[in-house]
Structure formats: C-alpha cells, structure tokens
Amino acid sequence: MYKWLLLLVCIMGSVAVKAQSGFKPVADLGPLKQQFAKAAQQTQSIQCDFVQEKNLSMLSDKITSKGKFWFKKDNKVRMEYLQPSYYLLVINGKDIRIKDAQKENKVSGKSNKLFEQINKITVDCVRGTVLENADFRTKASENAQFYRLELEPVNKVMKDYFNSIILLVDKTDYSVSKITMGEASGDDTTISFLHKQLNVNIPDAVFSVK
C-alpha cells in the first residue's frame, strides 16, 4: 500500500532524516514560489531511474529497491520496480493499477480520504503551488545546489501517516531530486531520482497495464 501512496507524493522526504549540512533558511519564499510554479508549468514529462531506501525500526539494514519512473501531464505516472522484485504502479488520471508478478489490482481512491489528500499534494506539485498548501506547515532552506522543502502535516488524515515530507529540489531546473517521508510509525522512506530527462516524448501506452 505504501508504494502507491509514496508514488503520488513523488509528483509533487522526515523527522528521521539525517541532517544535511550547508543549508540556510530561505528568508523570502515569494521568488521561490514564482520560480517553482513557472518550472512546473513548463515541465510536460519526466523520465528517470530511481533508488528507494526504506528504514524499518525493526530491522538494522535498509531495504533498497531500484527501478524506472515516468511522468506525463496531466497526472499520468508509471513507477516500475525492477530490483529486488518486480512491482508496477500506474496512475492515469484517477485510475490506479498495481501489478506484481502474480496479479493485477485496480485501486479506487474516490472514497479514500488519504488518497484525496495525497492527490492534492500531487496536483499542487505539478502546478507548482505546493508551497501554498494549507494542509502543511512549510519550511524552506537552501544551499548552492538545492532547495530543501520540509512539509509538516497539519491535516489530521496526513498526520496519522506521516511526520513530515522533505523534498530536495534541484536549483538548475526545479525538479525534485529526492523525497524523504517520515512515517508516524517511526519508519522512513527515501526515493532518489537519477538520470532525469525532462520534456522527452513519452507514448501514452506507457501508462497502460497489459
């Protein structure tokens, strides 16, 4: 379940995240909001590799997964886990399909309040308005290469699942390079996006499950 929840937030990482040195607070969020929104409007598609690391409080070692990620406006997403096991998540509008080596499932989010909240974050990130989302208390800091956006949930539904969501945004193109999600359970998950290609042609067939 957490894989598809995590993916929805990706389009837009935690109390347990290790402190990153060299970051200083952003005094004025106005210019950052404008640039983030402008870049989001210009981003039609994203294609990249990803590495996901999950820290479980009950285990000493991280669980590491690797795969491929695709995004295309509006709200089309494919996240394909290739290692250590196969797992596929496809979002096409409000339709969500999950497939592993054995079976395929269709998930309905229309009556799911958590889905609604995470989908709102997704839309805000695509539109570049995530810094204005009233469901989060947001802090921004920066170094020479990245903006670090820490979103602390104030919405009860989100607080039941997450302590915070931290986005690491690349200053060169305002794309998200890393997401860390701190769960209320004490576990945390980090996804790093590698070899990003923006605005490449991605066929619609990529977002169907066969």
Short mmCIF file of N, CA and C in Angstrom, two decimals, residues 10-175:
data_model
loop_
_atom_site.label_atom_id
_atom_site.label_comp_id
_atom_site.label_asym_id
_atom_site.label_seq_id
_atom_site.Cartn_x
_atom_site.Cartn_y
_atom_site.Cartn_z
N CYS A 10 5.42 11.61 -4.87
CA CYS A 10 6.59 11.85 -5.70
C CYS A 10 6.36 12.93 -6.72
N ILE A 11 5.18 12.99 -7.26
CA ILE A 11 4.96 14.02 -8.28
C ILE A 11 4.94 15.38 -7.58
N MET A 12 4.86 15.63 -6.84
CA MET A 12 4.91 16.98 -6.30
C MET A 12 6.18 17.72 -6.59
N GLY A 13 12.08 14.44 2.45
CA GLY A 13 11.48 13.47 2.45
C GLY A 13 10.97 13.40 3.88
N SER A 14 11.64 14.10 6.72
CA SER A 14 11.10 13.23 7.74
C SER A 14 11.81 13.56 8.99
N VAL A 15 11.22 13.38 10.08
CA VAL A 15 11.87 13.64 11.37
C VAL A 15 13.09 12.75 11.49
N ALA A 16 13.03 11.58 10.89
CA ALA A 16 14.12 10.62 10.99
C ALA A 16 15.22 10.86 9.97
N VAL A 17 15.03 11.79 9.05
CA VAL A 17 16.04 12.01 8.02
C VAL A 17 17.30 12.63 8.62
N LYS A 18 18.45 12.22 8.12
CA LYS A 18 19.71 12.75 8.62
C LYS A 18 19.85 14.22 8.19
N ALA A 19 20.38 15.04 9.08
CA ALA A 19 20.54 16.46 8.79
C ALA A 19 21.51 16.65 7.62
N GLN A 20 21.17 17.56 6.72
CA GLN A 20 22.03 17.85 5.60
C GLN A 20 22.73 19.17 5.86
N SER A 21 24.04 19.14 5.78
CA SER A 21 24.84 20.30 6.14
C SER A 21 24.81 21.33 5.02
N GLY A 22 25.11 22.59 5.41
CA GLY A 22 25.25 23.64 4.43
C GLY A 22 23.97 24.33 4.02
N PHE A 23 22.83 23.97 4.62
CA PHE A 23 21.56 24.60 4.27
C PHE A 23 21.28 25.78 5.20
N LYS A 24 20.79 26.86 4.63
CA LYS A 24 20.41 28.03 5.41
C LYS A 24 18.97 28.39 5.08
N PRO A 25 18.24 28.99 6.02
CA PRO A 25 16.82 29.30 5.78
C PRO A 25 16.64 30.26 4.61
N VAL A 26 15.55 30.06 3.88
CA VAL A 26 15.16 30.98 2.81
C VAL A 26 14.31 32.08 3.44
N ALA A 27 14.81 33.30 3.40
CA ALA A 27 14.15 34.40 4.09
C ALA A 27 12.85 34.81 3.40
N ASP A 28 12.84 34.81 2.08
CA ASP A 28 11.67 35.27 1.32
C ASP A 28 11.21 34.15 0.39
N LEU A 29 10.03 33.58 0.66
CA LEU A 29 9.53 32.48 -0.15
C LEU A 29 8.92 32.93 -1.47
N GLY A 30 8.66 34.23 -1.61
CA GLY A 30 8.00 34.75 -2.80
C GLY A 30 8.68 34.37 -4.10
N PRO A 31 9.96 34.70 -4.29
CA PRO A 31 10.66 34.33 -5.54
C PRO A 31 10.72 32.83 -5.76
N LEU A 32 10.90 32.06 -4.69
CA LEU A 32 10.94 30.60 -4.83
C LEU A 32 9.61 30.06 -5.33
N LYS A 33 8.50 30.57 -4.78
CA LYS A 33 7.17 30.14 -5.23
C LYS A 33 6.97 30.44 -6.71
N GLN A 34 7.40 31.62 -7.14
CA GLN A 34 7.23 32.01 -8.54
C GLN A 34 8.04 31.12 -9.48
N GLN A 35 9.30 30.86 -9.12
CA GLN A 35 10.16 30.04 -9.96
C GLN A 35 9.70 28.59 -10.00
N PHE A 36 9.25 28.09 -8.85
CA PHE A 36 8.76 26.71 -8.76
C PHE A 36 7.52 26.53 -9.62
N ALA A 37 6.61 27.50 -9.55
CA ALA A 37 5.39 27.44 -10.36
C ALA A 37 5.70 27.55 -11.85
N LYS A 38 6.62 28.42 -12.21
CA LYS A 38 6.99 28.60 -13.61
C LYS A 38 7.60 27.32 -14.18
N ALA A 39 8.51 26.70 -13.41
CA ALA A 39 9.16 25.47 -13.87
C ALA A 39 8.14 24.33 -14.00
N ALA A 40 7.20 24.26 -13.06
CA ALA A 40 6.18 23.21 -13.10
C ALA A 40 5.32 23.34 -14.35
N GLN A 41 4.98 24.56 -14.72
CA GLN A 41 4.16 24.78 -15.91
C GLN A 41 4.89 24.36 -17.18
N GLN A 42 6.21 24.47 -17.16
CA GLN A 42 7.00 24.15 -18.35
C GLN A 42 7.36 22.67 -18.44
N THR A 43 7.15 21.92 -17.36
CA THR A 43 7.51 20.51 -17.34
C THR A 43 6.34 19.67 -17.83
N GLN A 44 6.49 19.11 -19.00
CA GLN A 44 5.44 18.28 -19.60
C GLN A 44 5.63 16.80 -19.30
N SER A 45 6.88 16.38 -19.11
CA SER A 45 7.15 14.97 -18.84
C SER A 45 8.48 14.82 -18.10
N ILE A 46 8.61 13.70 -17.39
CA ILE A 46 9.84 13.35 -16.69
C ILE A 46 10.08 11.85 -16.89
N GLN A 47 11.32 11.51 -17.18
CA GLN A 47 11.72 10.11 -17.29
C GLN A 47 13.04 9.94 -16.56
N CYS A 48 13.14 8.94 -15.68
CA CYS A 48 14.37 8.79 -14.91
C CYS A 48 14.44 7.41 -14.26
N ASP A 49 15.59 7.13 -13.66
CA ASP A 49 15.76 5.97 -12.80
C ASP A 49 15.49 6.41 -11.37
N PHE A 50 15.24 5.44 -10.48
CA PHE A 50 15.11 5.79 -9.08
C PHE A 50 15.69 4.70 -8.19
N VAL A 51 16.11 5.13 -7.01
CA VAL A 51 16.55 4.22 -5.95
C VAL A 51 15.75 4.53 -4.71
N GLN A 52 15.10 3.53 -4.16
CA GLN A 52 14.28 3.72 -2.96
C GLN A 52 14.93 2.98 -1.79
N GLU A 53 15.07 3.69 -0.67
CA GLU A 53 15.62 3.11 0.55
C GLU A 53 14.60 3.26 1.67
N LYS A 54 14.26 2.14 2.28
CA LYS A 54 13.29 2.16 3.37
C LYS A 54 13.95 1.70 4.65
N ASN A 55 13.86 2.53 5.69
CA ASN A 55 14.38 2.19 7.01
C ASN A 55 13.24 1.73 7.89
N LEU A 56 13.32 0.50 8.36
CA LEU A 56 12.32 -0.05 9.27
C LEU A 56 12.91 -0.12 10.67
N SER A 57 12.16 0.35 11.65
CA SER A 57 12.67 0.39 13.02
C SER A 57 13.02 -0.99 13.54
N MET A 58 12.40 -2.03 12.99
CA MET A 58 12.63 -3.39 13.48
C MET A 58 13.81 -4.07 12.80
N LEU A 59 14.37 -3.43 11.75
CA LEU A 59 15.49 -4.02 11.02
C LEU A 59 16.70 -3.10 11.06
N SER A 60 17.89 -3.69 11.10
CA SER A 60 19.11 -2.89 11.13
C SER A 60 19.55 -2.46 9.74
N ASP A 61 19.19 -3.24 8.70
CA ASP A 61 19.59 -2.93 7.34
C ASP A 61 18.45 -2.25 6.57
N LYS A 62 18.84 -1.40 5.63
CA LYS A 62 17.86 -0.76 4.77
C LYS A 62 17.32 -1.74 3.73
N ILE A 63 16.08 -1.52 3.30
CA ILE A 63 15.52 -2.26 2.18
C ILE A 63 15.66 -1.38 0.95
N THR A 64 16.46 -1.80 -0.01
CA THR A 64 16.76 -0.99 -1.18
C THR A 64 16.08 -1.57 -2.42
N SER A 65 15.39 -0.71 -3.16
CA SER A 65 14.74 -1.10 -4.40
C SER A 65 15.19 -0.15 -5.51
N LYS A 66 15.19 -0.66 -6.76
CA LYS A 66 15.58 0.16 -7.90
C LYS A 66 14.59 -0.04 -9.04
N GLY A 67 14.45 1.00 -9.86
CA GLY A 67 13.53 0.88 -10.97
C GLY A 67 13.50 2.08 -11.87
N LYS A 68 12.41 2.20 -12.65
CA LYS A 68 12.23 3.26 -13.64
C LYS A 68 10.98 4.08 -13.30
N PHE A 69 11.05 5.38 -13.61
CA PHE A 69 9.95 6.29 -13.30
C PHE A 69 9.62 7.13 -14.52
N TRP A 70 8.29 7.28 -14.81
CA TRP A 70 7.82 8.14 -15.90
C TRP A 70 6.68 9.01 -15.38
N PHE A 71 6.64 10.25 -15.83
CA PHE A 71 5.53 11.15 -15.53
C PHE A 71 5.20 11.94 -16.79
N LYS A 72 3.88 12.13 -17.00
CA LYS A 72 3.42 12.93 -18.14
C LYS A 72 2.17 13.68 -17.74
N LYS A 73 2.10 14.95 -18.07
CA LYS A 73 0.89 15.72 -17.80
C LYS A 73 -0.26 15.18 -18.64
N ASP A 74 -1.49 15.18 -18.09
CA ASP A 74 -1.80 15.56 -16.72
C ASP A 74 -2.02 14.30 -15.89
N ASN A 75 -1.26 14.17 -14.85
CA ASN A 75 -1.46 13.12 -13.85
C ASN A 75 -1.35 11.71 -14.42
N LYS A 76 -0.34 11.48 -15.25
CA LYS A 76 -0.02 10.14 -15.71
C LYS A 76 1.33 9.75 -15.11
N VAL A 77 1.37 8.61 -14.43
CA VAL A 77 2.57 8.18 -13.74
C VAL A 77 2.77 6.68 -13.93
N ARG A 78 4.00 6.29 -14.12
CA ARG A 78 4.36 4.87 -14.12
C ARG A 78 5.63 4.70 -13.29
N MET A 79 5.56 3.84 -12.30
CA MET A 79 6.71 3.55 -11.45
C MET A 79 6.92 2.04 -11.46
N GLU A 80 8.02 1.62 -12.03
CA GLU A 80 8.27 0.20 -12.25
C GLU A 80 9.48 -0.25 -11.42
N TYR A 81 9.20 -1.02 -10.39
CA TYR A 81 10.26 -1.58 -9.55
C TYR A 81 10.84 -2.81 -10.24
N LEU A 82 12.15 -2.83 -10.43
CA LEU A 82 12.81 -3.93 -11.12
C LEU A 82 13.65 -4.79 -10.19
N GLN A 83 14.19 -4.20 -9.13
CA GLN A 83 15.01 -4.92 -8.15
C GLN A 83 14.56 -4.54 -6.75
N PRO A 84 14.55 -5.45 -5.80
CA PRO A 84 14.90 -6.88 -5.91
C PRO A 84 13.77 -7.74 -6.46
N SER A 85 12.57 -7.18 -6.59
CA SER A 85 11.45 -7.92 -7.15
C SER A 85 10.62 -6.98 -8.03
N TYR A 86 9.83 -7.56 -8.91
CA TYR A 86 9.05 -6.76 -9.84
C TYR A 86 7.77 -6.25 -9.19
N TYR A 87 7.50 -4.96 -9.42
CA TYR A 87 6.29 -4.34 -8.90
C TYR A 87 5.99 -3.14 -9.78
N LEU A 88 4.75 -3.02 -10.24
CA LEU A 88 4.39 -1.95 -11.16
C LEU A 88 3.22 -1.15 -10.62
N LEU A 89 3.36 0.15 -10.68
CA LEU A 89 2.29 1.06 -10.29
C LEU A 89 2.04 2.03 -11.43
N VAL A 90 0.79 2.11 -11.90
CA VAL A 90 0.42 3.03 -12.98
C VAL A 90 -0.74 3.89 -12.52
N ILE A 91 -0.60 5.20 -12.68
CA ILE A 91 -1.67 6.15 -12.39
C ILE A 91 -2.01 6.87 -13.68
N ASN A 92 -3.28 6.83 -14.06
CA ASN A 92 -3.74 7.54 -15.25
C ASN A 92 -5.00 8.29 -14.86
N GLY A 93 -4.83 9.57 -14.55
CA GLY A 93 -5.95 10.33 -14.00
C GLY A 93 -6.30 9.82 -12.62
N LYS A 94 -7.55 9.42 -12.42
CA LYS A 94 -7.99 8.89 -11.13
C LYS A 94 -7.88 7.37 -11.05
N ASP A 95 -7.47 6.75 -12.15
CA ASP A 95 -7.34 5.29 -12.16
C ASP A 95 -5.95 4.87 -11.68
N ILE A 96 -5.91 3.94 -10.75
CA ILE A 96 -4.65 3.42 -10.22
C ILE A 96 -4.63 1.92 -10.42
N ARG A 97 -3.57 1.42 -11.02
CA ARG A 97 -3.43 -0.03 -11.21
C ARG A 97 -2.10 -0.49 -10.62
N ILE A 98 -2.15 -1.58 -9.90
CA ILE A 98 -0.98 -2.15 -9.26
C ILE A 98 -0.80 -3.57 -9.78
N LYS A 99 0.42 -3.91 -10.14
CA LYS A 99 0.67 -5.23 -10.71
C LYS A 99 2.00 -5.77 -10.19
N ASP A 100 1.98 -7.02 -9.75
CA ASP A 100 3.23 -7.69 -9.41
C ASP A 100 3.36 -8.93 -10.28
N ALA A 101 4.25 -9.82 -9.92
CA ALA A 101 4.50 -10.99 -10.76
C ALA A 101 3.29 -11.92 -10.84
N GLN A 102 2.38 -11.83 -9.85
CA GLN A 102 1.26 -12.77 -9.80
C GLN A 102 -0.07 -12.20 -10.27
N LYS A 103 -0.34 -10.94 -9.94
CA LYS A 103 -1.68 -10.44 -10.22
C LYS A 103 -1.69 -8.93 -10.43
N GLU A 104 -2.85 -8.44 -10.88
CA GLU A 104 -3.07 -7.02 -11.10
C GLU A 104 -4.28 -6.58 -10.28
N ASN A 105 -4.20 -5.40 -9.67
CA ASN A 105 -5.30 -4.86 -8.89
C ASN A 105 -5.61 -3.45 -9.36
N LYS A 106 -6.88 -3.10 -9.31
CA LYS A 106 -7.31 -1.74 -9.57
C LYS A 106 -7.74 -1.12 -8.25
N VAL A 107 -7.20 0.07 -7.95
CA VAL A 107 -7.47 0.74 -6.68
C VAL A 107 -8.38 1.93 -6.93
N SER A 108 -9.43 2.05 -6.16
CA SER A 108 -10.33 3.20 -6.24
C SER A 108 -10.02 4.16 -5.11
N GLY A 109 -9.74 5.40 -5.47
CA GLY A 109 -9.42 6.38 -4.45
C GLY A 109 -10.52 7.38 -4.20
N LYS A 110 -11.66 7.21 -4.83
CA LYS A 110 -12.72 8.22 -4.73
C LYS A 110 -13.25 8.37 -3.31
N SER A 111 -13.29 7.27 -2.57
CA SER A 111 -13.84 7.33 -1.20
C SER A 111 -12.75 7.25 -0.14
N ASN A 112 -11.50 7.37 -0.55
CA ASN A 112 -10.38 7.25 0.37
C ASN A 112 -9.84 8.64 0.70
N LYS A 113 -10.00 9.06 1.96
CA LYS A 113 -9.60 10.42 2.35
C LYS A 113 -8.09 10.63 2.23
N LEU A 114 -7.32 9.59 2.57
CA LEU A 114 -5.87 9.71 2.45
C LEU A 114 -5.47 9.90 1.00
N PHE A 115 -6.11 9.13 0.11
CA PHE A 115 -5.84 9.29 -1.32
C PHE A 115 -6.14 10.71 -1.77
N GLU A 116 -7.27 11.25 -1.32
CA GLU A 116 -7.66 12.60 -1.71
C GLU A 116 -6.61 13.61 -1.29
N GLN A 117 -6.09 13.47 -0.06
CA GLN A 117 -5.09 14.41 0.43
C GLN A 117 -3.79 14.30 -0.35
N ILE A 118 -3.35 13.07 -0.61
CA ILE A 118 -2.10 12.89 -1.33
C ILE A 118 -2.24 13.32 -2.78
N ASN A 119 -3.40 13.07 -3.35
CA ASN A 119 -3.63 13.51 -4.72
C ASN A 119 -3.60 15.04 -4.81
N LYS A 120 -4.05 15.70 -3.75
CA LYS A 120 -3.99 17.16 -3.72
C LYS A 120 -2.55 17.64 -3.72
N ILE A 121 -1.68 16.94 -2.97
CA ILE A 121 -0.26 17.30 -2.98
C ILE A 121 0.30 17.11 -4.39
N THR A 122 -0.08 16.00 -5.02
CA THR A 122 0.37 15.73 -6.38
C THR A 122 0.03 16.88 -7.31
N VAL A 123 -1.22 17.29 -7.28
CA VAL A 123 -1.68 18.38 -8.15
C VAL A 123 -0.94 19.67 -7.82
N ASP A 124 -0.76 19.95 -6.54
CA ASP A 124 -0.05 21.17 -6.12
C ASP A 124 1.38 21.18 -6.63
N CYS A 125 2.03 20.01 -6.61
CA CYS A 125 3.42 19.94 -7.07
C CYS A 125 3.50 20.12 -8.58
N VAL A 126 2.57 19.50 -9.30
CA VAL A 126 2.55 19.64 -10.75
C VAL A 126 2.29 21.09 -11.14
N ARG A 127 1.41 21.75 -10.39
CA ARG A 127 1.08 23.15 -10.69
C ARG A 127 2.09 24.13 -10.10
N GLY A 128 2.98 23.63 -9.23
CA GLY A 128 3.96 24.50 -8.60
C GLY A 128 3.41 25.31 -7.45
N THR A 129 2.30 24.86 -6.85
CA THR A 129 1.67 25.60 -5.75
C THR A 129 1.77 24.85 -4.42
N VAL A 130 2.68 23.88 -4.34
CA VAL A 130 2.78 23.06 -3.12
C VAL A 130 3.16 23.90 -1.91
N LEU A 131 3.89 25.00 -2.13
CA LEU A 131 4.30 25.85 -1.01
C LEU A 131 3.13 26.63 -0.43
N GLU A 132 1.99 26.61 -1.11
CA GLU A 132 0.81 27.33 -0.63
C GLU A 132 -0.26 26.39 -0.10
N ASN A 133 0.07 25.11 0.03
CA ASN A 133 -0.89 24.12 0.51
C ASN A 133 -1.13 24.31 2.01
N ALA A 134 -2.37 24.65 2.38
CA ALA A 134 -2.69 24.95 3.78
C ALA A 134 -2.71 23.72 4.67
N ASP A 135 -2.60 22.52 4.07
CA ASP A 135 -2.59 21.29 4.87
C ASP A 135 -1.21 21.01 5.47
N PHE A 136 -0.23 21.86 5.13
CA PHE A 136 1.13 21.66 5.63
C PHE A 136 1.71 22.97 6.16
N ARG A 137 2.55 22.83 7.15
CA ARG A 137 3.39 23.93 7.61
C ARG A 137 4.74 23.75 6.92
N THR A 138 5.14 24.72 6.11
CA THR A 138 6.30 24.53 5.24
C THR A 138 7.49 25.38 5.68
N LYS A 139 8.67 24.74 5.68
CA LYS A 139 9.93 25.43 5.91
C LYS A 139 10.81 25.22 4.69
N ALA A 140 11.52 26.26 4.30
CA ALA A 140 12.41 26.16 3.14
C ALA A 140 13.81 26.60 3.52
N SER A 141 14.80 25.86 3.04
CA SER A 141 16.20 26.22 3.22
C SER A 141 16.93 25.94 1.91
N GLU A 142 18.17 26.38 1.82
CA GLU A 142 18.88 26.23 0.55
C GLU A 142 20.39 26.13 0.77
N ASN A 143 21.05 25.50 -0.19
CA ASN A 143 22.49 25.60 -0.31
C ASN A 143 22.80 25.95 -1.76
N ALA A 144 24.00 25.76 -2.21
CA ALA A 144 24.37 26.19 -3.56
C ALA A 144 23.66 25.37 -4.64
N GLN A 145 23.27 24.12 -4.33
CA GLN A 145 22.73 23.24 -5.36
C GLN A 145 21.23 22.97 -5.22
N PHE A 146 20.71 22.96 -3.98
CA PHE A 146 19.34 22.52 -3.75
C PHE A 146 18.53 23.48 -2.87
N TYR A 147 17.22 23.43 -3.08
CA TYR A 147 16.26 23.91 -2.08
C TYR A 147 15.78 22.70 -1.30
N ARG A 148 15.61 22.86 -0.01
CA ARG A 148 15.11 21.80 0.85
C ARG A 148 13.77 22.26 1.43
N LEU A 149 12.69 21.60 1.01
CA LEU A 149 11.35 21.96 1.45
C LEU A 149 10.85 20.92 2.44
N GLU A 150 10.58 21.33 3.66
CA GLU A 150 10.08 20.42 4.68
C GLU A 150 8.61 20.71 4.92
N LEU A 151 7.77 19.74 4.63
CA LEU A 151 6.33 19.88 4.79
C LEU A 151 5.89 19.10 6.03
N GLU A 152 5.40 19.81 7.02
CA GLU A 152 4.90 19.18 8.24
C GLU A 152 3.37 19.17 8.19
N PRO A 153 2.76 17.98 8.20
CA PRO A 153 1.29 17.91 8.08
C PRO A 153 0.58 18.58 9.24
N VAL A 154 -0.45 19.35 8.94
CA VAL A 154 -1.35 19.88 9.96
C VAL A 154 -2.74 19.28 9.77
N ASN A 155 -2.94 18.62 8.61
CA ASN A 155 -4.19 17.92 8.34
C ASN A 155 -4.19 16.59 9.09
N LYS A 156 -5.27 16.27 9.81
CA LYS A 156 -5.31 15.09 10.66
C LYS A 156 -5.09 13.79 9.88
N VAL A 157 -5.68 13.69 8.70
CA VAL A 157 -5.54 12.47 7.91
C VAL A 157 -4.07 12.21 7.59
N MET A 158 -3.36 13.25 7.16
CA MET A 158 -1.95 13.09 6.82
C MET A 158 -1.10 12.87 8.07
N LYS A 159 -1.42 13.53 9.17
CA LYS A 159 -0.65 13.38 10.40
C LYS A 159 -0.69 11.95 10.93
N ASP A 160 -1.79 11.24 10.65
CA ASP A 160 -1.89 9.86 11.10
C ASP A 160 -0.90 8.95 10.39
N TYR A 161 -0.40 9.38 9.23
CA TYR A 161 0.52 8.55 8.46
C TYR A 161 1.95 9.09 8.45
N PHE A 162 2.09 10.42 8.39
CA PHE A 162 3.42 11.00 8.17
C PHE A 162 3.75 12.06 9.22
N ASN A 163 5.01 12.05 9.65
CA ASN A 163 5.51 13.14 10.49
C ASN A 163 5.90 14.34 9.63
N SER A 164 6.56 14.06 8.54
CA SER A 164 6.94 15.13 7.63
C SER A 164 7.32 14.56 6.27
N ILE A 165 7.32 15.42 5.28
CA ILE A 165 7.74 15.07 3.93
C ILE A 165 8.78 16.11 3.51
N ILE A 166 9.94 15.64 3.11
CA ILE A 166 11.03 16.55 2.74
C ILE A 166 11.35 16.38 1.26
N LEU A 167 11.29 17.48 0.53
CA LEU A 167 11.61 17.49 -0.89
C LEU A 167 12.94 18.20 -1.10
N LEU A 168 13.82 17.57 -1.86
CA LEU A 168 15.08 18.20 -2.25
C LEU A 168 14.94 18.60 -3.71
N VAL A 169 14.92 19.90 -3.97
CA VAL A 169 14.62 20.43 -5.30
C VAL A 169 15.89 20.99 -5.93
N ASP A 170 16.22 20.51 -7.12
CA ASP A 170 17.41 20.94 -7.84
C ASP A 170 17.23 22.37 -8.33
N LYS A 171 18.19 23.23 -8.04
CA LYS A 171 18.07 24.64 -8.42
C LYS A 171 18.19 24.85 -9.93
N THR A 172 18.80 23.92 -10.64
CA THR A 172 19.01 24.14 -12.08
C THR A 172 17.71 24.07 -12.87
N ASP A 173 16.78 23.17 -12.47
CA ASP A 173 15.55 23.03 -13.23
C ASP A 173 14.30 22.92 -12.35
N TYR A 174 14.48 23.04 -11.03
CA TYR A 174 13.39 22.98 -10.05
C TYR A 174 12.65 21.64 -10.08
N SER A 175 13.35 20.60 -10.47
CA SER A 175 12.78 19.25 -10.40
C SER A 175 13.16 18.62 -9.06
#
